[in-house]
Coordinates of N, CA and C in Angstrom, one line a residue:
M1 N 0.9 -1.2 -0.2 CA 0.1 0.1 -0.1 C 0.9 1.4 -0.1
R2 N 0.4 2.4 -0.7 CA 1.2 3.4 -0.9 C 0.4 4.6 -0.7
T3 N 0.7 5.3 0.3 CA -0.1 6.7 0.6 C 0.0 7.6 -0.5
L4 N -0.9 8.4 -1.3 CA -1.0 9.0 -2.4 C -1.3 10.3 -1.8
Y5 N -2.4 10.5 -0.9 CA -2.9 11.7 -0.3 C -3.3 11.8 1.2
D6 N -3.2 12.7 1.9 CA -3.4 12.8 3.4 C -3.4 14.2 3.8
D7 N -4.7 14.7 3.9 CA -4.9 16.0 4.5 C -5.7 16.2 5.7
G8 N -5.9 15.2 6.4 CA -6.8 15.1 7.5 C -8.3 14.9 7.3
F9 N -8.8 15.3 6.1 CA -10.3 15.1 5.9 C -10.1 13.7 4.9
F10 N -9.2 13.4 4.2 CA -9.3 12.2 3.2 C -7.9 11.6 3.4
W11 N -7.9 10.2 3.2 CA -6.6 9.6 3.3 C -6.7 8.6 1.9
I12 N -5.8 8.8 1.2 CA -6.0 7.9 -0.2 C -4.6 7.0 -0.2
V13 N -5.2 6.0 -0.6 CA -3.9 4.7 -0.6 C -4.2 3.8 -1.9
Q14 N -3.1 3.5 -2.5 CA -3.1 2.5 -3.6 C -2.5 1.1 -3.4
D15 N -3.1 0.3 -3.7 CA -2.4 -1.2 -3.6 C -2.5 -1.6 -5.2
E16 N -1.2 -1.5 -5.6 CA -1.0 -1.7 -6.9 C -1.1 -3.3 -7.3
S17 N -0.7 -4.1 -6.5 CA -0.9 -5.2 -6.6 C -2.5 -5.9 -6.9
R18 N -3.3 -5.1 -6.1 CA -4.7 -5.7 -6.3 C -5.3 -4.5 -7.1
K19 N -4.8 -3.7 -7.6 CA -5.4 -2.5 -8.5 C -6.6 -1.9 -7.7
L20 N -6.4 -1.6 -6.4 CA -7.2 -1.0 -5.6 C -6.6 0.4 -5.4
V21 N -7.7 1.3 -5.5 CA -7.4 2.6 -4.8 C -8.5 2.8 -3.6
R22 N -8.0 3.2 -2.5 CA -8.9 3.3 -1.4 C -9.0 4.7 -1.0
V23 N -10.1 5.3 -0.8 CA -10.1 6.6 -0.2 C -11.1 6.6 1.2
T24 N -10.4 6.8 2.0 CA -11.0 7.0 3.6 C -11.3 8.2 4.2
R25 N -12.6 8.7 4.4 CA -13.1 9.8 4.8 C -12.9 9.8 6.4
S26 N -12.3 10.9 7.0 CA -12.2 10.9 8.5 C -13.3 11.4 9.0
D27 N -13.4 11.5 10.3 CA -14.6 12.1 11.0 C -14.4 13.7 11.3
R28 N -13.5 14.1 10.7 CA -13.1 15.7 10.6 C -14.3 16.6 9.9
S29 N -14.8 17.6 10.4 CA -15.6 18.2 9.6 C -15.1 19.3 8.9
F30 N -15.6 19.8 7.5 CA -15.0 20.8 7.0 C -15.6 22.1 7.8
P31 N -14.6 23.1 7.7 CA -14.9 24.4 8.4 C -15.8 25.3 7.7
D32 N -15.8 25.1 6.5 CA -16.3 25.7 5.3 C -16.3 25.3 4.0
V33 N -17.5 25.8 3.0 CA -17.3 25.2 1.8 C -16.2 25.4 1.0
D34 N -15.7 26.5 1.2 CA -14.2 26.8 0.4 C -13.3 25.8 0.7
E35 N -13.1 25.4 2.0 CA -12.1 24.2 2.2 C -12.6 22.9 1.7
A36 N -13.8 22.7 1.7 CA -14.2 21.7 0.8 C -13.7 21.8 -0.6
R37 N -14.0 22.9 -1.2 CA -13.8 23.0 -2.3 C -12.4 22.9 -3.0
R38 N -11.3 23.3 -1.9 CA -10.0 23.2 -1.9 C -9.5 21.8 -2.1
V39 N -10.2 21.0 -1.1 CA -9.8 19.4 -0.9 C -10.1 18.6 -1.9
F40 N -11.4 18.6 -2.3 CA -11.9 18.0 -3.5 C -11.1 18.2 -4.8
G41 N -10.8 19.6 -4.9 CA -10.0 20.0 -6.2 C -8.5 19.5 -6.3
A42 N -8.1 19.4 -5.0 CA -6.5 18.5 -4.8 C -6.8 17.1 -5.0
M43 N -7.9 16.5 -4.7 CA -8.3 15.0 -5.1 C -8.3 15.0 -6.5
V44 N -9.2 15.8 -7.1 CA -9.3 15.4 -8.5 C -8.1 15.6 -9.2
A45 N -7.2 16.7 -9.1 CA -6.0 16.6 -9.5 C -5.0 15.6 -9.3
L46 N -5.1 15.0 -8.3 CA -4.4 13.7 -8.2 C -4.7 12.7 -9.2
V47 N -6.1 12.4 -8.8 CA -6.9 11.3 -9.8 C -6.4 11.5 -11.3
R48 N -6.5 12.9 -11.8 CA -6.2 13.1 -12.8 C -4.8 12.7 -13.4
S49 N -4.1 12.7 -12.5 CA -2.6 12.7 -12.9 C -2.2 11.0 -12.8
M50 N -3.0 10.2 -12.3 CA -2.8 8.7 -12.2 C -3.1 7.8 -13.5
D51 N -2.3 6.8 -13.7 CA -2.7 5.9 -14.7 C -3.7 4.9 -13.7
L52 N -4.8 4.8 -14.1 CA -5.6 4.1 -13.3 C -6.4 2.9 -14.2
A53 N -5.6 2.6 -15.2 CA -6.2 1.6 -16.2 C -6.2 0.1 -15.3
G54 N -7.5 -0.3 -15.2 CA -7.9 -1.7 -14.6 C -7.9 -1.4 -13.1
H55 N -8.1 -0.2 -12.6 CA -8.1 -0.2 -11.1 C -9.4 -0.1 -10.7
V56 N -9.8 -0.4 -9.3 CA -11.2 -0.2 -8.6 C -11.0 0.8 -7.6
L57 N -12.1 1.3 -7.2 CA -12.1 2.3 -6.3 C -13.0 1.9 -5.0
L58 N -12.8 2.1 -3.8 CA -13.4 1.9 -2.6 C -13.2 3.1 -1.7
I59 N -14.4 3.8 -1.7 CA -14.5 4.8 -0.9 C -15.1 4.5 0.4
D60 N -14.6 4.7 1.5 CA -15.1 4.3 2.8 C -15.3 5.6 3.6
S61 N -16.6 6.0 3.6 CA -17.3 7.2 4.3 C -18.0 6.8 5.6
R62 N -17.6 5.7 6.1 CA -18.2 5.3 7.4 C -18.2 6.4 8.6
D63 N -17.0 7.1 8.5 CA -16.6 7.9 9.8 C -17.1 9.3 9.3
A64 N -17.6 9.4 8.0 CA -17.9 10.9 7.7 C -18.7 11.6 8.5
P65 N -18.8 12.8 8.8 CA -19.8 13.6 9.3 C -21.0 13.7 8.4
G66 N -22.3 13.6 9.0 CA -23.2 13.8 8.2 C -23.3 15.2 7.8
R67 N -23.8 15.2 6.5 CA -23.8 16.9 5.8 C -24.7 16.6 4.7
N68 N -25.7 17.6 4.6 CA -26.5 17.6 3.6 C -27.0 18.8 3.1
D69 N -26.4 19.9 3.5 CA -26.6 21.3 3.0 C -26.3 21.5 1.5
E70 N -27.1 22.4 0.9 CA -27.0 22.5 -0.6 C -25.7 22.9 -1.0
A71 N -25.2 24.0 -0.4 CA -23.9 24.3 -0.7 C -22.7 23.3 -0.8
F72 N -23.0 22.5 0.4 CA -21.6 21.2 0.3 C -22.0 20.4 -0.9
E73 N -23.2 20.0 -0.9 CA -23.7 19.1 -1.8 C -23.3 19.5 -3.4
S74 N -23.4 20.8 -3.5 CA -23.0 21.4 -4.9 C -21.5 21.2 -5.3
V75 N -20.7 21.3 -4.2 CA -19.3 21.0 -4.3 C -19.0 19.6 -4.8
V76 N -19.5 18.4 -3.7 CA -19.4 17.3 -4.1 C -19.9 17.1 -5.5
G77 N -21.1 17.6 -5.8 CA -21.7 17.2 -7.2 C -20.9 17.6 -8.4
A78 N -20.5 18.9 -8.0 CA -19.5 19.4 -9.2 C -18.4 18.5 -9.5
V79 N -18.0 17.8 -8.8 CA -16.4 17.0 -8.8 C -16.7 15.6 -8.8
R80 N -17.9 15.1 -8.5 CA -18.1 13.7 -8.2 C -17.6 12.8 -9.4
A81 N -18.0 13.2 -10.5 CA -17.8 12.2 -11.7 C -16.1 12.2 -12.0
Q82 N -15.6 13.5 -12.1 CA -14.3 13.7 -12.0 C -13.5 12.7 -11.1
L83 N -13.9 12.5 -9.8 CA -13.2 11.5 -8.9 C -13.2 10.3 -9.2
V84 N -14.5 9.9 -9.9 CA -14.6 8.3 -9.9 C -14.6 7.9 -11.2
E85 N -14.9 8.6 -12.4 CA -15.3 8.2 -13.6 C -14.0 7.1 -14.4
R86 N -12.8 7.3 -13.7 CA -11.6 6.5 -14.5 C -11.6 5.3 -14.0
F87 N -12.3 4.8 -12.9 CA -12.1 3.6 -12.2 C -13.1 2.5 -13.0
E88 N -12.7 1.2 -13.0 CA -13.4 0.1 -13.6 C -14.7 0.1 -12.9
K89 N -14.7 -0.4 -11.7 CA -15.7 -0.1 -10.8 C -15.5 0.6 -9.4
R90 N -16.6 0.9 -8.8 CA -16.7 2.0 -7.5 C -17.6 1.4 -6.5
A91 N -17.1 1.2 -5.3 CA -18.0 0.8 -4.2 C -17.8 1.9 -3.2
L92 N -18.9 2.0 -2.3 CA -18.8 3.2 -1.2 C -19.4 2.5 0.1
L93 N -18.5 2.5 1.1 CA -18.9 2.1 2.4 C -19.6 2.9 3.2
L94 N -20.7 2.7 3.7 CA -21.7 3.6 4.4 C -22.1 3.1 5.7
R95 N -22.2 3.8 6.7 CA -22.8 3.3 8.1 C -24.2 3.1 8.1
T96 N -24.9 4.2 7.6 CA -26.3 4.2 7.8 C -27.4 4.2 6.5
V97 N -28.6 3.8 6.5 CA -29.3 3.7 5.5 C -29.8 5.3 4.9
V98 N -29.5 6.2 5.9 CA -29.8 7.3 5.5 C -28.6 7.9 4.5
G99 N -27.3 7.5 4.8 CA -26.3 7.7 4.0 C -26.6 7.1 2.7
V100 N -26.9 5.9 2.7 CA -27.3 5.2 1.4 C -28.4 6.3 0.6
M101 N -29.2 6.4 1.1 CA -30.4 7.3 0.6 C -29.6 8.6 -0.1
Q102 N -29.0 9.3 0.8 CA -28.4 10.5 0.2 C -27.3 10.3 -1.0
T103 N -26.7 9.1 -1.0 CA -25.8 8.8 -2.2 C -26.6 8.6 -3.3
Q104 N -27.7 8.1 -3.0 CA -28.5 7.5 -4.3 C -29.3 8.9 -4.9
R105 N -29.7 9.7 -4.1 CA -30.0 11.0 -4.3 C -29.3 11.9 -5.1
M106 N -28.1 12.1 -4.5 CA -27.0 12.6 -5.3 C -26.7 12.0 -6.6
E107 N -26.7 10.8 -6.7 CA -26.3 10.4 -7.9 C -27.4 10.5 -9.2
R108 N -28.8 10.6 -8.7 CA -29.8 11.1 -9.5 C -29.7 12.4 -9.9
T109 N -29.3 13.0 -8.8 CA -29.4 14.7 -9.1 C -28.2 15.1 -10.1
F110 N -26.8 14.5 -9.8 CA -25.6 15.1 -10.4 C -25.2 14.1 -11.5
G111 N -25.6 12.8 -11.6 CA -25.5 12.0 -12.6 C -23.9 11.3 -12.4
G112 N -23.5 10.9 -13.6 CA -22.0 10.2 -13.4 C -22.1 8.9 -13.3
P113 N -21.0 8.2 -13.2 CA -20.8 6.7 -13.1 C -21.4 6.3 -11.8
H114 N -22.1 5.0 -11.7 CA -22.5 4.5 -10.7 C -21.4 4.3 -9.4
I115 N -21.9 4.2 -8.6 CA -21.0 4.0 -7.1 C -22.1 3.3 -6.3
E116 N -21.6 2.0 -6.2 CA -22.4 0.8 -5.4 C -22.2 1.1 -4.0
P117 N -23.5 1.2 -3.1 CA -23.1 1.5 -1.8 C -23.4 0.2 -1.1
F118 N -22.6 0.2 0.1 CA -22.6 -1.1 0.8 C -22.2 -0.8 2.4
A119 N -22.8 -1.6 3.2 CA -22.5 -1.6 4.8 C -21.3 -2.4 5.2
D120 N -21.0 -3.4 4.4 CA -20.2 -4.4 4.9 C -19.0 -4.3 3.9
E121 N -17.8 -4.3 4.3 CA -16.6 -3.9 3.7 C -16.1 -5.4 2.8
A122 N -16.3 -6.7 3.3 CA -16.2 -7.7 2.6 C -16.9 -7.7 1.4
A123 N -18.3 -7.3 1.5 CA -19.2 -7.5 0.5 C -18.6 -6.4 -0.6
A124 N -18.2 -5.2 -0.4 CA -17.7 -4.2 -1.2 C -16.4 -4.8 -1.9
L125 N -15.5 -5.4 -1.3 CA -14.4 -5.7 -2.1 C -14.6 -6.8 -2.8
A126 N -15.9 -7.9 -2.4 CA -16.1 -8.9 -3.5 C -16.5 -8.5 -4.7
Y127 N -17.6 -7.4 -4.6 CA -18.2 -6.7 -5.7 C -17.1 -6.1 -6.7
L128 N -16.1 -5.6 -5.9 CA -14.9 -5.1 -6.8 C -14.1 -6.0 -7.4
G129 N -14.1 -7.3 -6.9 CA -13.5 -8.5 -7.5 C -12.1 -8.4 -6.7
V130 N -11.8 -7.7 -5.6 CA -10.7 -7.6 -5.0 C -10.7 -8.7 -3.9
T131 N -9.5 -9.5 -3.7 CA -9.3 -10.5 -2.6 C -8.6 -10.2 -1.6

């Protein structure tokens, strides 16, 4: 595993042997929308710079603070596709049914590639084809 990014909000590691990129969201809240915009912009730049042929993506948002205000969702919606579109498959780990519902609503609202939601990490990895 190689750490690609760590800013206190997100931690991104790559396991090249399994063609897996894992994005883990911390429990730290963004102080404002501008900070969220800066962080997501940095992650988009990182993803765009990578050779992701054959890679899958696991996003672990189980510790993410709940947030569904319009300003924050517009920031996420603006970069969502850019963050995930280059991966073969995408899975999202969530702790609550409310999180799953919010993810599904955002996917309908903002479009882009499908991200399959899971509560169980082993199931998410199996879906991604990662052993």
